[in-house]
CSV table of C-alpha atoms and ligand atoms in Angstrom, one decimal:
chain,number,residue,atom,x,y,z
B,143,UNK,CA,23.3,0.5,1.6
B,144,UNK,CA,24.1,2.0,-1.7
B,145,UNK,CA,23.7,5.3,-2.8
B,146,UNK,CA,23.5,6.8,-6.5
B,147,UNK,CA,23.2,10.1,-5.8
B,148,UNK,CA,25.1,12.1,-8.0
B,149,UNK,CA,25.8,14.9,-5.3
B,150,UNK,CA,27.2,12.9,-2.1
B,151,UNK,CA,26.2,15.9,0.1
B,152,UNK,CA,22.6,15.9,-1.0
B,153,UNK,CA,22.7,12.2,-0.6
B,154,UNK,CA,24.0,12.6,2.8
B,155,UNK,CA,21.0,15.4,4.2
B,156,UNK,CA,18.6,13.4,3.2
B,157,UNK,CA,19.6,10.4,4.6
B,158,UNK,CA,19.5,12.1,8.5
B,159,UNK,CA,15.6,12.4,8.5
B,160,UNK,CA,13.6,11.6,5.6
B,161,UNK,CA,9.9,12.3,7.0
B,162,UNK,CA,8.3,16.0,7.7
B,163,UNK,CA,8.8,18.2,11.0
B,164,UNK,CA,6.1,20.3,10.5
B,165,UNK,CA,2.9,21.4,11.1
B,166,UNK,CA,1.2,18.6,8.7
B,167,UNK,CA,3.9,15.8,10.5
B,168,UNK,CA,2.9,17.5,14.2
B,169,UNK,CA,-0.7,16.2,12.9
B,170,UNK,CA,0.1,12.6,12.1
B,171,UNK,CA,2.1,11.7,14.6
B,172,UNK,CA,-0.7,12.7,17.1
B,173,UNK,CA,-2.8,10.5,15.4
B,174,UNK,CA,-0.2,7.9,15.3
B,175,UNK,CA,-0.1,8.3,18.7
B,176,UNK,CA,-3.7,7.4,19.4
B,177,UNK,CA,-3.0,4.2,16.7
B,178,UNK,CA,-0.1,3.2,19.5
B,179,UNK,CA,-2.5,3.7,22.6
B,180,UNK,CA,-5.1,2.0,21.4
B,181,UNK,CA,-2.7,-1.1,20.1
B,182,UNK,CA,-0.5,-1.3,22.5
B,183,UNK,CA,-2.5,-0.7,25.6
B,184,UNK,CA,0.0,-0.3,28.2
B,185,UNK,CA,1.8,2.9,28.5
B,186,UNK,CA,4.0,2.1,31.2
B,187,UNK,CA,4.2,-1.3,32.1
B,188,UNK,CA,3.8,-2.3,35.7
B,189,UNK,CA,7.9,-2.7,35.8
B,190,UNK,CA,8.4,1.2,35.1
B,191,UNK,CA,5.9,2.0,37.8
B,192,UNK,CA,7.4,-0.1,40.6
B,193,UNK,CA,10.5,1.7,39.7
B,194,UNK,CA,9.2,5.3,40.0
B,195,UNK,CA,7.3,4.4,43.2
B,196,UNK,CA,10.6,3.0,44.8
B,197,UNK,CA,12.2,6.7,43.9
B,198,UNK,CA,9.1,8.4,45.3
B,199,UNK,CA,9.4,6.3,48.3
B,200,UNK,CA,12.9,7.5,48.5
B,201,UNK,CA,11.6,10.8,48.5
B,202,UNK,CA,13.3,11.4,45.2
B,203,UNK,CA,11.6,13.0,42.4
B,204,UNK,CA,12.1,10.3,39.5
B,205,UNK,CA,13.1,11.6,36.5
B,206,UNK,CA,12.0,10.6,32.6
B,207,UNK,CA,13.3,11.3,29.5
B,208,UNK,CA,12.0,11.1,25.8
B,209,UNK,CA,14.4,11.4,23.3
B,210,UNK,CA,12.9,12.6,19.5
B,211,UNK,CA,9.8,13.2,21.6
B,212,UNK,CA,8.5,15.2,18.1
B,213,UNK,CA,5.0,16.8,19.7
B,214,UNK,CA,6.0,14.7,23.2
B,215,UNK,CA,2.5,13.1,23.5
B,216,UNK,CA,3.9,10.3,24.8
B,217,UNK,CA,5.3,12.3,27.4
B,218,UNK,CA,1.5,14.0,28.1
B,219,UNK,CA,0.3,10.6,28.4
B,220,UNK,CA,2.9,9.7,31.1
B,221,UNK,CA,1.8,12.4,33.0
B,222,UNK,CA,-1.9,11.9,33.1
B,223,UNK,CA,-1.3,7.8,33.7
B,224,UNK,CA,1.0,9.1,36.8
B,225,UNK,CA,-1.4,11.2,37.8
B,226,UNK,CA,-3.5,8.3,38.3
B,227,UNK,CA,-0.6,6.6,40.1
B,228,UNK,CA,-0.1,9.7,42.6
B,229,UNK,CA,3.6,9.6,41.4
B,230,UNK,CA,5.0,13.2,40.9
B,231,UNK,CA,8.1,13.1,37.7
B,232,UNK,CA,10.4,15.9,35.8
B,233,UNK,CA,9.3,14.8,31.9
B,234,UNK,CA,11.8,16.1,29.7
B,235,UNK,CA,11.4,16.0,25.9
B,236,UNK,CA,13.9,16.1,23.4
B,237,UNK,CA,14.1,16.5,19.6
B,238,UNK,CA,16.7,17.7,17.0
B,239,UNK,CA,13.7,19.9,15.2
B,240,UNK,CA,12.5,22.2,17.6
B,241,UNK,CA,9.3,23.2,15.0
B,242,UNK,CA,8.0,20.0,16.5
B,243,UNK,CA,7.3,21.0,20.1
B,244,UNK,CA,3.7,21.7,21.8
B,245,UNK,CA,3.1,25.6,22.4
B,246,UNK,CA,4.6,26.9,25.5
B,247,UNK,CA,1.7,27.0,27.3
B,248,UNK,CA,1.0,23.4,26.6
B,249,UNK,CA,4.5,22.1,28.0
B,250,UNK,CA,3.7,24.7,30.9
B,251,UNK,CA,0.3,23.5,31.9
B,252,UNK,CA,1.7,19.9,32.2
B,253,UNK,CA,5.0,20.2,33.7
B,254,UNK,CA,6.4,19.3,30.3
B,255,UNK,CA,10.2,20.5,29.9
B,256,UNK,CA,11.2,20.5,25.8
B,257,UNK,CA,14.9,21.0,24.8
B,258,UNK,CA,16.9,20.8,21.4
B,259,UNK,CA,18.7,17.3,21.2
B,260,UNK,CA,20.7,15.4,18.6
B,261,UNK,CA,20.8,11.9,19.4
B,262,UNK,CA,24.2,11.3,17.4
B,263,UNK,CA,25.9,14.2,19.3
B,264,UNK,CA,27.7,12.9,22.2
B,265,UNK,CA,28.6,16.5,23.4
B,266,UNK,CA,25.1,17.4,23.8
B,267,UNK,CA,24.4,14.3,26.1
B,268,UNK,CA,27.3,15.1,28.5
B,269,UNK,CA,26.4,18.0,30.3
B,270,UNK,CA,22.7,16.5,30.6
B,271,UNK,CA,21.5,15.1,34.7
B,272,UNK,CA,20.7,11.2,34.4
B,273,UNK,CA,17.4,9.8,34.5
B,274,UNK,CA,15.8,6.7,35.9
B,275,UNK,CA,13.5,6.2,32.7
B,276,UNK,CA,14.6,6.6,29.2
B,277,UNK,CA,11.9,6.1,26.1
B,278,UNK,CA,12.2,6.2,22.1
B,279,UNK,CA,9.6,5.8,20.2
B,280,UNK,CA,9.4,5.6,16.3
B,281,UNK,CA,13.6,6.8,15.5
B,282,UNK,CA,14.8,4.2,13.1
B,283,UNK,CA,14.1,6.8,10.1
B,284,UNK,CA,16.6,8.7,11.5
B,285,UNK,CA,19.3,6.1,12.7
B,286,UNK,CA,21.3,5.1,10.0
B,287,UNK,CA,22.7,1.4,9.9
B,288,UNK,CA,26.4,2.6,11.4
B,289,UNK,CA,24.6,4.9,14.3
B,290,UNK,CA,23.1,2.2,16.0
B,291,UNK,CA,25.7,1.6,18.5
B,292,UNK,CA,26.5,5.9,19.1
B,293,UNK,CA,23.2,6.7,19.2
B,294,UNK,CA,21.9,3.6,21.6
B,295,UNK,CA,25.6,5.0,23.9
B,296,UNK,CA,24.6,8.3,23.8
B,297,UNK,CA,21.4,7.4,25.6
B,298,UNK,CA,22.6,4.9,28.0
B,299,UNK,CA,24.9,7.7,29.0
B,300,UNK,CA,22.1,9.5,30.9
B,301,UNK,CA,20.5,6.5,32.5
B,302,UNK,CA,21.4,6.2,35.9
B,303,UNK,CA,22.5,2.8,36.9
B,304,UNK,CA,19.5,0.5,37.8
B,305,UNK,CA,17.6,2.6,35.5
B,306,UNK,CA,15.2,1.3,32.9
B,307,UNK,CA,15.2,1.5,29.2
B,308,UNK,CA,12.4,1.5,26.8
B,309,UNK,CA,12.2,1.4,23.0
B,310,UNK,CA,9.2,1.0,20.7
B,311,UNK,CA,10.2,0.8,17.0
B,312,UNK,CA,8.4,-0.1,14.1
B,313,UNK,CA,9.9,-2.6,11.5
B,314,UNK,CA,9.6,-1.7,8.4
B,315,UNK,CA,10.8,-4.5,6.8
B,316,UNK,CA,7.6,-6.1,8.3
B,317,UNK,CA,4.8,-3.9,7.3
B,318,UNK,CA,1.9,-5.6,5.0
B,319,UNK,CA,-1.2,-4.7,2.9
B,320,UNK,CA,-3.9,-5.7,3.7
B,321,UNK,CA,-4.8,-6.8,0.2
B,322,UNK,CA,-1.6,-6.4,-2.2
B,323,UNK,CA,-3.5,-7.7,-5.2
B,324,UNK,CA,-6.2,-4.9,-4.7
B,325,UNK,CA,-3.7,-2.0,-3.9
B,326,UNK,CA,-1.4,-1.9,-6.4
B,327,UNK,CA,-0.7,2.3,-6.3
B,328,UNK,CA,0.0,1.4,-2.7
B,329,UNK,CA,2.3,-1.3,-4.1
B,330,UNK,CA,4.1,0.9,-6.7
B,331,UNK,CA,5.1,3.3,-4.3
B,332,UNK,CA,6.7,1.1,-1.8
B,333,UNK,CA,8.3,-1.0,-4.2
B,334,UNK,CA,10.4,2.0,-5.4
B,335,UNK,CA,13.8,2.3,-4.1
B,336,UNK,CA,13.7,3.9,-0.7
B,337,UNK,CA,16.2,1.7,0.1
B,338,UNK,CA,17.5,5.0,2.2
B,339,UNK,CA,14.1,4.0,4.5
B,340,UNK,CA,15.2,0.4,4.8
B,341,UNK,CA,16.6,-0.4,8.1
B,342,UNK,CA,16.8,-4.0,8.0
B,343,UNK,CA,18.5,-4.3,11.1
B,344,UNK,CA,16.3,-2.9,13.4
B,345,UNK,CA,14.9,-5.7,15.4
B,346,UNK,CA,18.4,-7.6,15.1
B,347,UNK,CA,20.2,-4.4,16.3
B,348,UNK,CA,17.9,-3.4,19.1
B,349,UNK,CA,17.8,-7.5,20.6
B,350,UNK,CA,21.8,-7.4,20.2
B,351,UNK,CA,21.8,-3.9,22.0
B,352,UNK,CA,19.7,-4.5,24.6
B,353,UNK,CA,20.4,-7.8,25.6
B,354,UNK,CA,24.4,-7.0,25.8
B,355,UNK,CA,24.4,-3.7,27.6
B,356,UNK,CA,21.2,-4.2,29.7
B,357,UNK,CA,19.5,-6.8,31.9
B,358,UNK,CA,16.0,-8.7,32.3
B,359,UNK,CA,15.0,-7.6,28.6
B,360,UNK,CA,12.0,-8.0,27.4
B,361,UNK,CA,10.8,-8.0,24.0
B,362,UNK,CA,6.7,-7.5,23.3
B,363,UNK,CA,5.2,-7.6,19.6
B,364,UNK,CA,2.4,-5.8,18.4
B,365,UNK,CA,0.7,-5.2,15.2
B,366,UNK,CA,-2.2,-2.5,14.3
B,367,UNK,CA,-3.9,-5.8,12.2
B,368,UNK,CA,-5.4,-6.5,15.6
B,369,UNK,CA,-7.4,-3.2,15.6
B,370,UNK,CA,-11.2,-2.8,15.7
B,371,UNK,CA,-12.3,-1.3,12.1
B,372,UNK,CA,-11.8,2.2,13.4
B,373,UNK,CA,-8.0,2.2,14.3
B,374,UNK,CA,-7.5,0.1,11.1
B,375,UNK,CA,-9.2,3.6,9.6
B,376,UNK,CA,-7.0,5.7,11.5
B,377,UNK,CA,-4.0,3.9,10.6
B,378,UNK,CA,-5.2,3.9,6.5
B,379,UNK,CA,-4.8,8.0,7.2
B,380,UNK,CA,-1.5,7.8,9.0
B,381,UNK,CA,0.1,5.8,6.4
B,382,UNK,CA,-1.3,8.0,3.8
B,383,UNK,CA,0.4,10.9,5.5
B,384,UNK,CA,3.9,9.4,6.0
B,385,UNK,CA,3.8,8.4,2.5
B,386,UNK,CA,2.8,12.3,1.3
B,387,UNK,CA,5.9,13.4,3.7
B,388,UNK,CA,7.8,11.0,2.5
B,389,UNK,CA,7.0,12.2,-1.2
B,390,UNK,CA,7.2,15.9,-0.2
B,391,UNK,CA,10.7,15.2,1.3
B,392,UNK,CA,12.1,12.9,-2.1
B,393,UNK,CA,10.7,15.7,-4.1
B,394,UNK,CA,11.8,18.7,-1.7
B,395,UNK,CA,15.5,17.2,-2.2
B,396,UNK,CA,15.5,17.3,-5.9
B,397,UNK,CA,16.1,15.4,-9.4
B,398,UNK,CA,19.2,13.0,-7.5
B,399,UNK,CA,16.7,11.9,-4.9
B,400,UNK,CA,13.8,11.2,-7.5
B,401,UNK,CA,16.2,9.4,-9.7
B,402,UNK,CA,17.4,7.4,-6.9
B,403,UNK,CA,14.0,6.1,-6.0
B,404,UNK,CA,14.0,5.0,-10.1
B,405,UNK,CA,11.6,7.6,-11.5
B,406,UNK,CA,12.6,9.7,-14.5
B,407,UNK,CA,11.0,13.2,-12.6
B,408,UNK,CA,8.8,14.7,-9.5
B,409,UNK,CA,5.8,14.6,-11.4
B,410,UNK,CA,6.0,10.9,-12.1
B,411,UNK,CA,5.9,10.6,-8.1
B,412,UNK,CA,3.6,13.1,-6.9
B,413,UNK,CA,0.9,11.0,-9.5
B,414,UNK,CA,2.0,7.8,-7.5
B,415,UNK,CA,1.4,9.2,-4.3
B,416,UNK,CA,-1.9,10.6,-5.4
B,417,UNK,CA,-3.1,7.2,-6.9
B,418,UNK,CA,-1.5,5.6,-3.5
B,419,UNK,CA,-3.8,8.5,-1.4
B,420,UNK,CA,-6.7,7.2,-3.1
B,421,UNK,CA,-6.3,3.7,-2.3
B,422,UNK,CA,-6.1,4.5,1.3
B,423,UNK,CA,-8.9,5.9,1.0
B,424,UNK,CA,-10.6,3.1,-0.3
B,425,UNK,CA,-9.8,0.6,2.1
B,426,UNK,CA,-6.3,0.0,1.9
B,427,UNK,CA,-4.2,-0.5,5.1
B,428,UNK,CA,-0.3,-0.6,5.2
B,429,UNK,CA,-0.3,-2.3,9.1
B,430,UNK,CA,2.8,-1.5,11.2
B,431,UNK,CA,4.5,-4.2,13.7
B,432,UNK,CA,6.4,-2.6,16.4
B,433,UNK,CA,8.5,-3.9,18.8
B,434,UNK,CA,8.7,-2.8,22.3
B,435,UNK,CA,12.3,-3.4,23.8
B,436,UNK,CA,12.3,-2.9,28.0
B,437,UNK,CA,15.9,-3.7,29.9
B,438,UNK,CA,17.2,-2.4,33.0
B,439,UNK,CA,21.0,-0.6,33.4
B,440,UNK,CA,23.4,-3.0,35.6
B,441,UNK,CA,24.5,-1.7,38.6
B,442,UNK,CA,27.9,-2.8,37.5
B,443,UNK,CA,28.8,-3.1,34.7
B,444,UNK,CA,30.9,-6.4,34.9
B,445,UNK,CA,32.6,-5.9,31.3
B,446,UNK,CA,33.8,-2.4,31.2
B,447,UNK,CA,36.5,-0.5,33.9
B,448,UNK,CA,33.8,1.8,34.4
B,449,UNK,CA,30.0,2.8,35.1
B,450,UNK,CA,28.3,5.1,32.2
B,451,UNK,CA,28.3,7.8,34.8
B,452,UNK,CA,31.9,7.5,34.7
B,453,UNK,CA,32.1,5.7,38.2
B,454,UNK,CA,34.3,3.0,38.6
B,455,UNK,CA,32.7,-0.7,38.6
B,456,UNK,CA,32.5,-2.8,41.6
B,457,UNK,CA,35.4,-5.3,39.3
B,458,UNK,CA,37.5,-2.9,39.2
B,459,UNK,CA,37.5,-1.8,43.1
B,460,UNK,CA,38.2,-5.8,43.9
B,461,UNK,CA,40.4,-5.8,41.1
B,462,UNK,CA,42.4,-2.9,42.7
B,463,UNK,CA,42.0,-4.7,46.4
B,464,UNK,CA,43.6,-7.6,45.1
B,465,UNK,CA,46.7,-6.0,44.2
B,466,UNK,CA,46.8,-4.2,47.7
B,467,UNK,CA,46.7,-7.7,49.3
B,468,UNK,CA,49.4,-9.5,46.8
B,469,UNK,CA,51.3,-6.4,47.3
B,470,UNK,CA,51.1,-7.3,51.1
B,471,UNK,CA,51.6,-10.9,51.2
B,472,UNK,CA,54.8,-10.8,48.9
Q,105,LIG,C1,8.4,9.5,13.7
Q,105,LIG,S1,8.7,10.9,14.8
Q,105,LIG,C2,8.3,10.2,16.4
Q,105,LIG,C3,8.0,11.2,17.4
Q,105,LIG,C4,7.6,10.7,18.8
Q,105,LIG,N1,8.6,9.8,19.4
Q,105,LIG,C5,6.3,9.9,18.8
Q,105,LIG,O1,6.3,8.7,18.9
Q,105,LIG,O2,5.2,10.6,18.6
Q,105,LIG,C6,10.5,10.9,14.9
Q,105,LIG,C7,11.0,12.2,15.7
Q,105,LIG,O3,12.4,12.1,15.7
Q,105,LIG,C8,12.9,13.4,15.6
Q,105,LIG,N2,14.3,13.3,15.1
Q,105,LIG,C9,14.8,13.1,13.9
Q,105,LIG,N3,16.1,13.0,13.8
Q,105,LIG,C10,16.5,13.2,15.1
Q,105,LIG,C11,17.8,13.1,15.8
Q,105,LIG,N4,18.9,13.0,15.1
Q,105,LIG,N5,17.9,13.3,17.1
Q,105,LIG,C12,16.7,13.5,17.8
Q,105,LIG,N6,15.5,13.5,17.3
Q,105,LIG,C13,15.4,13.3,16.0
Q,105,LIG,C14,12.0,14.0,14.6
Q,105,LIG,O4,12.0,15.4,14.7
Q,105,LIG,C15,10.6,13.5,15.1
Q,105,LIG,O5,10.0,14.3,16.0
C-alpha cells in the first residue's frame, strides 16, 4: 500500500483507525448491529452453545471475550440469548477507545465487564485469564495488511486450548450499489483513493489464519442484499454514517490526507459527501458481505514446542520420552 503523505507521522495516525469513536459512531454501530441481527440470524451458533454447556456442566463458569467490542452490543446480545439458554458467562469487552463503552450502569445491570485493549499490543494480552470463546466483529479498518498475523496471535494467546474462535468481518473489496449508474455521488466518493481503507486481503488472510492455526473451520457468507426493504433502509443510513466519519476523519487529519484521497481541499469532500448523503437518502444502498470465520484451538498444537498458554505440547513430551528410552537401550 502506498502512501503520499507528505508528513509520514500523520500518514501513520491515520492509518490505525480511520472511522469515528464517538458519540455519533456509538450510534451507528448500534444500528449496524441490528443490520447484523437481522442478516445474520444466528448469534451463537449451536457449536458455541454445546461448548459453554459442556463448561457449565463442568461446573465451570465459561468465559467470553470481545475484542474492539466498541458499544459491546454484541456482548448484550450474548447475554440475553444465554439467558434463554440457562447458561451463566463472565462477558468481557474490550476496546483501544474507551469513549466507546456503554454507561456504567449499563455494563453493571448486565454483568458486562469493559476494559481498555490494544489488539496489536502483546503486553497488554499477557497478563489477561484465557477464555473459552473469543469474538471480533467489524476490525479490518483497524488491522493493517502486516498486523494480521500479531494481531490474529495476540488473540489466540488468550484462548484456552479447545477453545473456539469466531470472526465476522466485512469485505470491503466486495461491497456493491445497488444501482451504480443511478448513484454516481455515492460513486465519486468511493472511487477516491482510500486506498488506506482497502484491505484486500481480508478474506484471504482470515481463511489462511484460521485454517493453519485452528481446526474444524467454518466459513459462512452473508450479504445485507437479502434484507426485507426495511433493513436495506437501515443499512442506506449506516453507510451514510460511516461515509460522514470517514469524511470527518480525512478532513480532521488535514490537507496531506485530503490530497491523498486526490482532492485539491476539505471543501471539495465535505460537498461529496453531502451529494453522497443525499443519494442515500434517495434510495441508494452500498450492501456489505461479511464473512463469518468459526475454528476451534487444538489441544496440541502438533507444529509448535509449545501450547499458547505456554504449556508444552503432547509432541514434545513423547519427543522427550523417546530420548529417555534411546538413552536406556544404548
Ligand atoms: C467498526 S467498530 C465495531 C465495534 C463492534 N465490534 C461491533 O461490531 O459493534 C470497530 C471497533 O474497533 C475499535 N478499535 C479500533 N482500533 C482498535 C485496536 N487497535 N484495538 C482494539 N480495538 C480497536 C474501535 O474503537 C471500534 O469500537
Amino acid at each position: 500500500m502506498s502512501l503520499e503523505f507528505s508528513n509520514a507521522e500523520e500518514a501513520k495516525d491515520y492509518a490505525e483507525y480511520t472511522l469515528g469513536v464517538d458519540d455519533d459512531a456509538v450510534k451507528r454501530l448500534v444500528l449496524q448491529s441490528a443490520i447484523t441481527r437481522e442478516m445474520m440470524k444466528v448469534l451463537l451458533p449451536e457449536k458455541v452453545i454445546t461448548h459453554l454447556r459442556n463448561i457449565s456442566g463442568r461446573g465451570e463458569q465459561p468465559r467470553i471475550a470481545d475484542i474492539g467490542t466498541g458499544p459491546g452490543n454484541w456482548l448484550f446480545d450474548v447475554r440475553a440469548q444465554l439467558r434463554e439458554e440457562g447458561i451463566n458467562a463472565t462477558l468481557d469487552g474490550y476496546d483501544l477507545y474507551p469513549t466507546m463503552f456503554p454507561p456504567e450502569e449499563t455494563s453493571k445491570a448486565e454483568n458486562v465487564n469493559f476494559n481498555e485493549l490494544n489488539i496489536h499490543t502483546k503486553e497488554q494480552f499477557i497478563p489477561l485469564e484465557k477464555y473459552d470463546v473469543i469474538h471480533i466483529r467489524y476490525l479490518s479498518a483497524a488491522i493493517g495488511p502486516e498486523q494480521w498475523d500479531g494481531a490474529f496471535d495476540n488473540c489466540m494467546s488468550i484462548l484456552k486450548p479447545g477453545g473456539i474462535f469466531m470472526w465476522e468481518e466485512l469485505l470491503l473489496e466486495k461491497m456493491s450499489i445497488n444501482d451504480p449508474t443511478k448513484w454516481t455521488n455515492v460513486l465519486a466518493v468511493f472511487k477516491l483513493n482510500w486506498s488506506i481503507l482497502r484491505r484486500n486481503d481480508v478474506d484471504p488472510k482470515l481463511s489462511s489464519l484460521f485454517s493453519t492455526k485452528l481446526e474444524e473451520m467454518t466459513k459462512e457468507e452473508f450479504t445485507t442484499q437479502s434484507l426485507p426493504e426495511k433493513g436495506q433502509r437501515m443499512q442506506a443510513a449506516n453507510m451514510s454514517m460511516a461515509t460522514k466519519e470517514l469524511v470527518d476523519r480525512a478532513v480532521e487529519h488535514g490537507e496531506a490526507v485530503v490530497k491523498h484521497l486526490g482532492l485539491e481541499s476539505a471543501e471539495q469532500l465535505q460537498g461529496m459527501l453531502k451529494l453522497a448523503q443525499k443519494d442515500f437518502k434517495e434510495g441508494c444502498v452500498l450492501h456489505m458481505p461479511v464473512n463469518r470465520w468459526t475454528a476451534v484451538k487444538p489441544l496440541v498444537i502438533a507444529t509448535g514446542r509449545t501450547t499458547g498458554d505456554g504449556s508444552r505440547d503432547l509432541e514434545s513430551v513423547q519427543a522427550g520420552w523417546t530420548e529417555v528410552f534411546k538413552k536406556w537401550l544404548c
